[in-house]
XYZ file of C-alpha atoms in Angstrom:
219
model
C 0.000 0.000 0.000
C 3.276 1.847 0.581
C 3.216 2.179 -3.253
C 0.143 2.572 -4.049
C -0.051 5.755 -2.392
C 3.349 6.814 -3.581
C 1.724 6.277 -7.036
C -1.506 8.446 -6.310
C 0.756 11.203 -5.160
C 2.960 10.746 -7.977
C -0.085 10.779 -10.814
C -1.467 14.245 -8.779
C 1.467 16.455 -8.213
C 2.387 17.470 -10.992
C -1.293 18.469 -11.951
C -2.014 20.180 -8.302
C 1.260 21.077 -6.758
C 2.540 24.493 -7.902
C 4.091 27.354 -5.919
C 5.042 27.519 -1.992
C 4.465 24.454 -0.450
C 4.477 23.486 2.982
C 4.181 19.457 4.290
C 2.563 19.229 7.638
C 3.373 16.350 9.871
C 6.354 15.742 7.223
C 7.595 13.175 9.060
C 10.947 11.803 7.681
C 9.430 13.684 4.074
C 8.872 10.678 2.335
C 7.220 12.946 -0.724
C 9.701 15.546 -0.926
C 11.383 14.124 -4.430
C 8.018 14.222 -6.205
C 6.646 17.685 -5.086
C 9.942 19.280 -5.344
C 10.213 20.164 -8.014
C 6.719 21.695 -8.492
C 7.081 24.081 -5.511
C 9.315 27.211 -6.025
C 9.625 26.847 -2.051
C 9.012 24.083 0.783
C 8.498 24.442 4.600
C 9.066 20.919 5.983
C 6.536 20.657 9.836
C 6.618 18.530 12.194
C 5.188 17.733 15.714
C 7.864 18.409 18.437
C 9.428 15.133 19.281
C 8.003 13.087 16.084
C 8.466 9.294 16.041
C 9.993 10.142 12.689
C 13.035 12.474 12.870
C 13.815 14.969 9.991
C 17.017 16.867 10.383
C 15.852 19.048 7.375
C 12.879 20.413 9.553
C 12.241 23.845 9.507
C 9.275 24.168 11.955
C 8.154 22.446 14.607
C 4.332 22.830 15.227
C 1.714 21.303 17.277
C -0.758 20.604 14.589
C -3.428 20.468 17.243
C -3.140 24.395 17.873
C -3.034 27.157 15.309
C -0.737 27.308 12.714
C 2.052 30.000 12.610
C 1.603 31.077 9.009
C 0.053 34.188 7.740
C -3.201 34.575 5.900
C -3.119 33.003 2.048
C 0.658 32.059 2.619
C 0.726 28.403 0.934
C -0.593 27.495 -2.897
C 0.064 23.886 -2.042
C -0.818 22.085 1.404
C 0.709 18.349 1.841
C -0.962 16.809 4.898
C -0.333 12.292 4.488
C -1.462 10.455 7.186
C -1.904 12.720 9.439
C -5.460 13.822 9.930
C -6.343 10.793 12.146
C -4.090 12.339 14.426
C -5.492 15.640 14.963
C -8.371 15.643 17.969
C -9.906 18.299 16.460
C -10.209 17.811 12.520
C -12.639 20.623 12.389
C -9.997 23.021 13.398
C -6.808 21.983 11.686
C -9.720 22.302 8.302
C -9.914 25.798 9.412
C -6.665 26.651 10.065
C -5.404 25.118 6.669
C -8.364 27.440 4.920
C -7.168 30.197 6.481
C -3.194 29.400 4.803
C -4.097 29.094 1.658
C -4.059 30.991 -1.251
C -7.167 31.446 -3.584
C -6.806 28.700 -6.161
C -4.183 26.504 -3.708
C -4.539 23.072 -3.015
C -4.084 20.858 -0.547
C -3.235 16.923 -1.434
C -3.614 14.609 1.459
C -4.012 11.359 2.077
C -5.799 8.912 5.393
C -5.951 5.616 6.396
C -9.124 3.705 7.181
C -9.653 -0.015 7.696
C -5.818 0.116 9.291
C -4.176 -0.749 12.444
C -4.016 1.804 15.269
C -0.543 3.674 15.421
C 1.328 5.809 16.798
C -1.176 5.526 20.283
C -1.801 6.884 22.046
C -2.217 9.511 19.563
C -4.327 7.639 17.033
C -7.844 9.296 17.446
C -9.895 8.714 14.272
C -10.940 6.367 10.835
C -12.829 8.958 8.256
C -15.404 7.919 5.728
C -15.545 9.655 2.474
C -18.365 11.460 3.819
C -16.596 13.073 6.693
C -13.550 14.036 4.541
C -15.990 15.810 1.979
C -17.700 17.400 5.057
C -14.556 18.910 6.757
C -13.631 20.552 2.967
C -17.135 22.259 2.884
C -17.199 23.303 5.639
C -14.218 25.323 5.536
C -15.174 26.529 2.232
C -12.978 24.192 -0.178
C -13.847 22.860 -3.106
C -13.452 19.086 -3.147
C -11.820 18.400 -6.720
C -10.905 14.671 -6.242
C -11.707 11.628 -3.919
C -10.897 8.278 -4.240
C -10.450 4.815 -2.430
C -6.868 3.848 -1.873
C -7.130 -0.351 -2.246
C -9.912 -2.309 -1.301
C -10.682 -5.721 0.258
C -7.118 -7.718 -1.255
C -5.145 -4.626 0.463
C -6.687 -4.681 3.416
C -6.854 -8.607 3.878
C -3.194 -8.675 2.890
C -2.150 -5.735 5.025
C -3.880 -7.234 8.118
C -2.660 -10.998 7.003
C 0.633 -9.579 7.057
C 1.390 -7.948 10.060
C -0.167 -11.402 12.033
C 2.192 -13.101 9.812
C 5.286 -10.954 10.978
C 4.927 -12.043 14.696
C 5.444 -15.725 13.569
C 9.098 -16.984 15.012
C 11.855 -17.328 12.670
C 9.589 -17.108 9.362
C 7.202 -14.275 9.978
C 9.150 -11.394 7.925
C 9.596 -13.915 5.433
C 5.476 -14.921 5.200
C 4.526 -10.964 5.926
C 6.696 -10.174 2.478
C 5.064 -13.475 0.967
C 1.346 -11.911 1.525
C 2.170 -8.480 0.469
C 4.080 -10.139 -2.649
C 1.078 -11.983 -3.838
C -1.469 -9.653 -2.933
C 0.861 -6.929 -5.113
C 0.983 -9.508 -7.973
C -2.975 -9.813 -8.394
C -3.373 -6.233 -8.130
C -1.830 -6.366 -11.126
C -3.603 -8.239 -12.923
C -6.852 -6.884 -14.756
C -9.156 -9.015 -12.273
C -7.084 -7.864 -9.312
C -7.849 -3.983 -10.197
C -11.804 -4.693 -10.478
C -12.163 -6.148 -7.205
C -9.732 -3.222 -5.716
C -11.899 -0.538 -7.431
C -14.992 -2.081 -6.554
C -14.223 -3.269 -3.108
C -12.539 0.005 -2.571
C -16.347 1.416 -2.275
C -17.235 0.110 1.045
C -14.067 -1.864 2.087
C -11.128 0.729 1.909
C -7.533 0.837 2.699
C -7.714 4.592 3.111
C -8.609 7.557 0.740
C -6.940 10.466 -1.026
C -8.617 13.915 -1.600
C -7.504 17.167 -3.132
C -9.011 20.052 -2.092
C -8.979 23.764 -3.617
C -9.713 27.092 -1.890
C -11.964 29.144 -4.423
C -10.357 31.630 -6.532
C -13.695 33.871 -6.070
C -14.503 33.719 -2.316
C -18.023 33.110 -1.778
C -20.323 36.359 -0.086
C -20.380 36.417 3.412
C -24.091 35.809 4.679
């Protein structure tokens, strides 16, 4: 699944990424190479004392409080795997609003039938429904939404890391069942259960959002 998000990412950037750019919860930056690039400028965040340290950070931020950035600052918002995080979803929605530019975008990415991480700061799954919700609103223009995976991700995600525990062999059998599961999602029968599975059983979701050029009148 590791790839397959890469590879939504990848397809989107260089279609919605343009201008100053800054990744919250960046972690270790996993995305940096593809958005690059497409940003004339990047502000790496992260929380303070992240799991996943970054020695190119720039800012450390508690993504729970307000953000430190000026009105309209950002055209591009990065925010993977981080919203289930946040105990307040509503807010961090408003505060990312408030950053960006008319006609920005933010591209971000969550996980939903998944294992709890990171705990005890794990808070939330989000349906489709919620994540077009929070966009609204905060006055953003949903401008894609999709599944990530479906039911042979998930089964071989959660297959796996049972598998991993095994003694001497589990690594081994956890690559097996991510192997295989990989191989028939590449197949044409593979991709039609993923897409349609992906409906009501999915990995996780990525959405782009865009702040409206024209700002709707207040009232």
């Amino acid at each position: 699944m590791a790839d397959a998000i890469a590879e939504c990412y990848g397809q989107h950037i260089p279609q919605y990424v343009a201008g100053r750019l800054v990744d919250l919860g960046c972690g270790k930056a996993p995305l940096f190479g593809a958005y690059r690039s497409h940003a004339t400028d990047v502000v790496l965040v992260d929380w303070p004392g992240s799991l996943h340290p970054n020695p190119d950070l720039d800012l450390e931020v508690d993504l729970n409080g307000p953000l430190p950035f000026a009105f309209g600052e950002f055209d591009t918002l990065i925010l993977s795997d981080v919203l289930e995080h946040i105990r307040k979803p509503e807010h961090l929605f408003l505060e990312m609003a408030r950053i960006l530019a008319p006609g920005g975008r933010i591209l971000m990415s969550v996980p939903f039938l998944y294992q709890i991480h990171e705990g005890p700061y794990d808070y939330y799954r989000y349906t489709e429904f919620a994540l077009r919700h929070f966009a609204e609103m905060s006055g953003l223009e949903v401008v894609v939404l999709r599944p990530l995976g479906g039911s042979p991700e998930v089964l071989a995600d959660m297959l796996a890391k049972h598998l991993v525990s095994v003694p001497v062999a589990g690594s081994f059998l956890a690559w097996s069942a991510q192997a295989v599961a990989k191989a028939f999602r590449g197949t044409s029968i593979g991709r039609r259960i993923s897409e349609r599975s992906g409906r009501t059983f999915p990995f996780g979701y990525f959405m782009v959002v865009q702040r409206p050029v024209v700002e709707p009148p207040a009232g």
